C-alpha positions as a Python dict, from the first residue, in 0.01 Angstrom:
ca = {
    (1, 'X'): (0, 0, 0),
    (2, 'X'): (-325, 130, -152),
    (3, 'X'): (-617, -101, -117),
    (4, 'X'): (-754, -232, -450),
    (5, 'X'): (-1080, -61, -552),
    (6, 'X'): (-1224, -378, -699),
    (7, 'X'): (-1163, -752, -739),
    (8, 'X'): (-1133, -921, -1081),
    (9, 'X'): (-1172, -1288, -1139),
    (10, 'X'): (-1080, -1420, -1482),
    (11, 'X'): (-1140, -1785, -1566),
    (12, 'X'): (-910, -1876, -1853),
    (13, 'X'): (-887, -2196, -2067),
    (14, 'X'): (-596, -2188, -2303),
    (15, 'X'): (-591, -1817, -2339),
    (16, 'X'): (-211, -1751, -2371),
    (17, 'X'): (-254, -1550, -2698),
    (18, 'X'): (-483, -1292, -2544),
    (19, 'X'): (-454, -1290, -2172),
    (20, 'X'): (-150, -1047, -2159),
    (21, 'X'): (-355, -788, -2358),
    (22, 'X'): (-651, -821, -2132),
    (23, 'X'): (-437, -789, -1819),
    (24, 'X'): (-243, -486, -1947),
    (25, 'X'): (-575, -297, -2008),
    (26, 'X'): (-665, -335, -1632),
    (27, 'X'): (-343, -189, -1500),
    (28, 'X'): (-224, -251, -1153),
    (29, 'X'): (-493, -107, -926),
    (30, 'X'): (-721, -407, -894),
    (31, 'X'): (-714, -738, -705),
    (32, 'X'): (-687, -969, -1008),
    (33, 'X'): (-708, -1341, -1006),
    (34, 'X'): (-664, -1560, -1317),
    (35, 'X'): (-783, -1913, -1287),
    (36, 'X'): (-612, -2133, -1548),
    (37, 'X'): (-851, -2422, -1578),
    (38, 'X'): (-748, -2734, -1764),
    (39, 'X'): (-489, -2543, -1968),
    (40, 'X'): (-245, -2711, -2203),
    (41, 'X'): (-71, -2390, -2298),
    (42, 'X'): (127, -2108, -2116),
    (43, 'X'): (-183, -1918, -1987),
    (44, 'X'): (-74, -1947, -1626),
    (45, 'X'): (292, -1842, -1699),
    (46, 'X'): (180, -1538, -1900),
    (47, 'X'): (-58, -1425, -1623),
    (48, 'X'): (211, -1470, -1358),
    (49, 'X'): (453, -1259, -1564),
    (50, 'X'): (189, -981, -1561),
    (51, 'X'): (211, -974, -1185),
    (52, 'X'): (-142, -1101, -1095),
    (53, 'X'): (-251, -1387, -873),
    (54, 'X'): (-281, -1722, -1050),
    (55, 'X'): (-466, -2041, -958),
    (56, 'X'): (-419, -2352, -1159),
    (57, 'X'): (-659, -2647, -1182),
    (58, 'X'): (-669, -2958, -1398),
    (59, 'X'): (-1054, -2951, -1382),
    (60, 'X'): (-1234, -2794, -1674),
    (61, 'X'): (-1540, -2585, -1633),
    (62, 'X'): (-1606, -2211, -1594),
    (63, 'X'): (-1822, -2233, -1283),
    (64, 'X'): (-1559, -2434, -1104),
    (65, 'X'): (-1299, -2176, -1206),
    (66, 'X'): (-1515, -1893, -1078),
    (67, 'X'): (-1544, -2065, -734),
    (68, 'X'): (-1171, -2114, -715),
    (69, 'X'): (-1103, -1754, -804),
    (70, 'X'): (-1354, -1644, -538),
    (71, 'X'): (-1156, -1822, -271),
    (72, 'X'): (-844, -1612, -360),
    (73, 'X'): (-996, -1274, -442),
    (74, 'X'): (-1059, -1070, -126),
    (75, 'X'): (-1206, -753, -270),
    (76, 'X'): (-1554, -609, -337),
    (77, 'X'): (-1715, -510, -560),
    (78, 'X'): (-1596, -787, -784),
    (79, 'X'): (-1609, -837, -1158),
    (80, 'X'): (-1613, -1167, -1333),
    (81, 'X'): (-1441, -1120, -1668),
    (82, 'X'): (-1409, -1346, -1969),
    (83, 'X'): (-1043, -1381, -2064),
    (84, 'X'): (-1107, -1286, -2432),
    (85, 'X'): (-1293, -968, -2347),
    (86, 'X'): (-1118, -629, -2333),
    (87, 'X'): (-1222, -417, -2032),
    (88, 'X'): (-1018, -113, -1947),
    (89, 'X'): (-937, 21, -1600),
    (90, 'X'): (-1139, 330, -1677),
    (91, 'X'): (-1448, 123, -1752),
    (92, 'X'): (-1391, -91, -1448),
    (93, 'X'): (-1373, 224, -1226),
    (94, 'X'): (-1701, 347, -1392),
    (95, 'X'): (-1866, 20, -1289),
    (96, 'X'): (-1739, 53, -934),
    (97, 'X'): (-1878, 406, -921),
    (98, 'X'): (-2220, 287, -1038),
    (99, 'X'): (-2248, 23, -768),
    (100, 'X'): (-2120, 247, -479),
    (101, 'X'): (-2344, 543, -567),
    (102, 'X'): (-2674, 342, -589),
    (103, 'X'): (-2778, 147, -281),
    (104, 'X'): (-3039, -47, -485),
    (105, 'X'): (-2791, -170, -741),
    (106, 'X'): (-2638, -508, -666),
    (107, 'X'): (-2487, -589, -1009),
    (108, 'X'): (-2388, -409, -1324),
    (109, 'X'): (-2232, -468, -1660),
    (110, 'X'): (-2061, -261, -1932),
    (111, 'X'): (-2196, -188, -2274),
    (112, 'X'): (-2065, -450, -2525),
    (113, 'X'): (-1884, -339, -2835),
    (114, 'X'): (-1855, -600, -3096),
    (115, 'X'): (-1529, -659, -3277),
    (116, 'X'): (-1635, -825, -3593),
    (117, 'X'): (-1282, -860, -3733),
    (118, 'X'): (-1252, -1183, -3931),
    (119, 'X'): (-1629, -1264, -3919),
    (120, 'X'): (-1795, -1411, -4214),
    (121, 'X'): (-2059, -1193, -4383),
    (122, 'X'): (-2339, -1397, -4252),
    (123, 'X'): (-2199, -1418, -3893),
    (124, 'X'): (-2135, -1039, -3896),
    (125, 'X'): (-2495, -961, -4018),
    (126, 'X'): (-2646, -1187, -3751),
    (127, 'X'): (-2436, -1018, -3478),
    (128, 'X'): (-2529, -666, -3583),
    (129, 'X'): (-2888, -759, -3597),
    (130, 'X'): (-2913, -937, -3264),
    (131, 'X'): (-2716, -644, -3103),
    (132, 'X'): (-2967, -394, -3227),
    (133, 'X'): (-3265, -616, -3119),
    (134, 'X'): (-3122, -641, -2765),
    (135, 'X'): (-3003, -278, -2743),
    (136, 'X'): (-3291, -166, -2521),
    (137, 'X'): (-3301, -479, -2305),
    (138, 'X'): (-2934, -563, -2258),
    (139, 'X'): (-2870, -705, -1914),
    (140, 'X'): (-2575, -879, -1744),
    (141, 'X'): (-2551, -1154, -2013),
    (142, 'X'): (-2365, -1133, -2337),
    (143, 'X'): (-2128, -865, -2224),
    (144, 'X'): (-1843, -1085, -2114),
    (145, 'X'): (-1821, -907, -1779),
    (146, 'X'): (-2052, -852, -1483),
    (147, 'X'): (-1978, -689, -1144),
    (148, 'X'): (-2144, -757, -810),
    (149, 'X'): (-2144, -602, -467),
    (150, 'X'): (-2090, -815, -162),
    (151, 'X'): (-2464, -839, -116),
    (152, 'X'): (-2500, -934, -485),
    (153, 'X'): (-2227, -1199, -454),
    (154, 'X'): (-2424, -1365, -170),
    (155, 'X'): (-2724, -1373, -411),
    (156, 'X'): (-2538, -1580, -673),
    (157, 'X'): (-2287, -1791, -487),
    (158, 'X'): (-2249, -2079, -439),
    (159, 'X'): (-2328, -2098, -813),
    (160, 'X'): (-2493, -2419, -948),
    (161, 'X'): (-2305, -2606, -1222),
    (162, 'X'): (-2472, -2438, -1517),
    (163, 'X'): (-2358, -2395, -1873),
    (164, 'X'): (-2402, -2018, -1896),
    (165, 'X'): (-2309, -1844, -1578),
    (166, 'X'): (-2404, -1487, -1701),
    (167, 'X'): (-2746, -1609, -1787),
    (168, 'X'): (-2788, -1744, -1432),
    (169, 'X'): (-2663, -1408, -1282),
    (170, 'X'): (-2894, -1218, -1510),
    (171, 'X'): (-3193, -1409, -1372),
    (172, 'X'): (-3094, -1371, -1006),
    (173, 'X'): (-3151, -1001, -1000),
    (174, 'X'): (-3460, -789, -1057),
    (175, 'X'): (-3459, -510, -1327),
    (176, 'X'): (-3411, -254, -1048),
    (177, 'X'): (-3113, -433, -901),
    (178, 'X'): (-2896, -460, -1210),
    (179, 'X'): (-2760, -173, -1416),
    (180, 'X'): (-2590, -113, -1743),
    (181, 'X'): (-2310, 140, -1715),
    (182, 'X'): (-2315, 363, -2029),
    (183, 'X'): (-1956, 489, -1973),
    (184, 'X'): (-1814, 139, -1941),
    (185, 'X'): (-1725, -52, -2258),
    (186, 'X'): (-1629, -418, -2311),
    (187, 'X'): (-1488, -528, -2638),
    (188, 'X'): (-1647, -862, -2725),
    (189, 'X'): (-1531, -1090, -3003),
    (190, 'X'): (-1827, -1305, -3116),
    (191, 'X'): (-1819, -1622, -3311),
    (192, 'X'): (-1666, -1561, -3654),
    (193, 'X'): (-1820, -1847, -3858),
    (194, 'X'): (-2175, -1964, -3891),
    (195, 'X'): (-2081, -2305, -3751),
    (196, 'X'): (-1926, -2156, -3440),
    (197, 'X'): (-2220, -1928, -3407),
    (198, 'X'): (-2473, -2206, -3413),
    (199, 'X'): (-2274, -2403, -3162),
    (200, 'X'): (-2246, -2111, -2927),
    (201, 'X'): (-2621, -2045, -2953),
    (202, 'X'): (-2689, -2404, -2882),
    (203, 'X'): (-2488, -2368, -2564),
    (204, 'X'): (-2701, -2069, -2464),
    (205, 'X'): (-3027, -2264, -2534),
    (206, 'X'): (-2895, -2557, -2325),
    (207, 'X'): (-2809, -2307, -2042),
    (208, 'X'): (-3151, -2150, -2055),
    (209, 'X'): (-3318, -2498, -2031),
    (210, 'X'): (-3099, -2569, -1728),
    (211, 'X'): (-3201, -2244, -1561),
    (212, 'X'): (-3573, -2306, -1633),
    (213, 'X'): (-3541, -2649, -1479),
    (214, 'X'): (-3386, -2498, -1170),
    (215, 'X'): (-3675, -2249, -1142),
    (216, 'X'): (-3481, -1943, -1230),
    (217, 'X'): (-3705, -1756, -1473),
    (218, 'X'): (-3616, -1447, -1675),
    (219, 'X'): (-3773, -1103, -1645),
    (220, 'X'): (-3778, -1019, -2016),
    (221, 'X'): (-4027, -1146, -2279),
    (222, 'X'): (-3887, -1331, -2585),
    (223, 'X'): (-3789, -1139, -2893),
    (224, 'X'): (-4066, -1105, -3151),
    (225, 'X'): (-4027, -1107, -3530),
    (226, 'X'): (-4229, -783, -3542),
    (227, 'X'): (-3941, -604, -3372),
    (228, 'X'): (-3715, -697, -3655),
    (229, 'X'): (-3959, -576, -3920),
    (230, 'X'): (-3985, -245, -3736),
    (231, 'X'): (-3603, -203, -3724),
    (232, 'X'): (-3572, -286, -4099),
    (233, 'X'): (-3850, -38, -4186),
    (234, 'X'): (-3673, 238, -3984),
    (235, 'X'): (-3341, 141, -4144),
    (236, 'X'): (-3183, 68, -3808),
    (237, 'X'): (-3107, -282, -3947),
    (238, 'X'): (-2997, -342, -4296),
    (239, 'X'): (-3215, -581, -4505),
    (240, 'X'): (-2916, -799, -4584),
    (241, 'X'): (-2823, -818, -4215),
    (242, 'X'): (-3183, -918, -4131),
    (243, 'X'): (-3161, -1188, -4394),
    (244, 'X'): (-2849, -1316, -4243),
    (245, 'X'): (-3009, -1328, -3905),
    (246, 'X'): (-3316, -1522, -4030),
    (247, 'X'): (-3092, -1756, -4217),
    (248, 'X'): (-2900, -1853, -3902),
    (249, 'X'): (-3229, -1901, -3720),
    (250, 'X'): (-3339, -2135, -3997),
    (251, 'X'): (-3017, -2337, -3977),
    (252, 'X'): (-3064, -2364, -3601),
    (253, 'X'): (-3413, -2491, -3643),
    (254, 'X'): (-3312, -2754, -3887),
    (255, 'X'): (-3022, -2877, -3678),
    (256, 'X'): (-3238, -2890, -3361),
    (257, 'X'): (-3494, -3100, -3543),
    (258, 'X'): (-3224, -3324, -3676),
    (259, 'X'): (-3069, -3370, -3331),
    (260, 'X'): (-3410, -3447, -3188),
    (261, 'X'): (-3485, -3712, -3450),
    (262, 'X'): (-3140, -3880, -3423),
    (263, 'X'): (-3107, -3844, -3045),
    (264, 'X'): (-2777, -3656, -3081),
    (265, 'X'): (-2722, -3402, -2815),
    (266, 'X'): (-2563, -3077, -2931),
    (267, 'X'): (-2295, -3025, -2677),
    (268, 'X'): (-2093, -2706, -2653),
    (269, 'X'): (-1726, -2675, -2676),
    (270, 'X'): (-1504, -2364, -2663),
    (271, 'X'): (-1518, -2148, -2972),
    (272, 'X'): (-1158, -2106, -3085),
    (273, 'X'): (-1252, -1894, -3388),
    (274, 'X'): (-1229, -1578, -3177),
    (275, 'X'): (-876, -1643, -3061),
}
């Protein structure tokens, strides 16, 4: 039997509608583990029917699911893949090649491709704008998939119980140690409504605050409004898309202020609009 060229750990919470598609894109050459965490649907059964390893747990939480998958997965390099993200076997092989051909690289990620099907006009405009703003500084977060070598794995595990695991992984590697693989693509389905988008971004902000409190600082400076003006002037971002982007930021600011005044904590829950 041929040894798998890479391991794949997929945490999945109620993903029965899309998990079969994601697994079919990977093919049968990888050591795939699906962790069905706190599922109330047929996620585990669908994954078993696809012929991959399955771990079930009644405990919710992505970091816990990643740890359980790690116990079962035996292959490096290893990719951690969101269940609603499409990553092909070809892209996964390209990521393996990147890490095995560069001794300094400990982690890598594919280039995200946004599937904006079903997105509202404002949400789609926001996504297109933020994607362009981040195009030259995209790291391991926001791609729905990241791969680590065995040395890279030792850098990030055991993982603290944080809200955004990819943000944590992003901050654990220097710029020289993490790579974006141009020939690898991941189809990402972002929030489709403004409400879902604001909730998801609230989750990211909460995660960043957690990481700051743990002493894990980022390497990249914050985005500046001048960058957006430059992209609009060069017509790389449409004016209407920029307006959508700024409108969402304004809504976020108002809600954050309201939560602060009322003492209401904006907690994150799974975004079902992309399913």
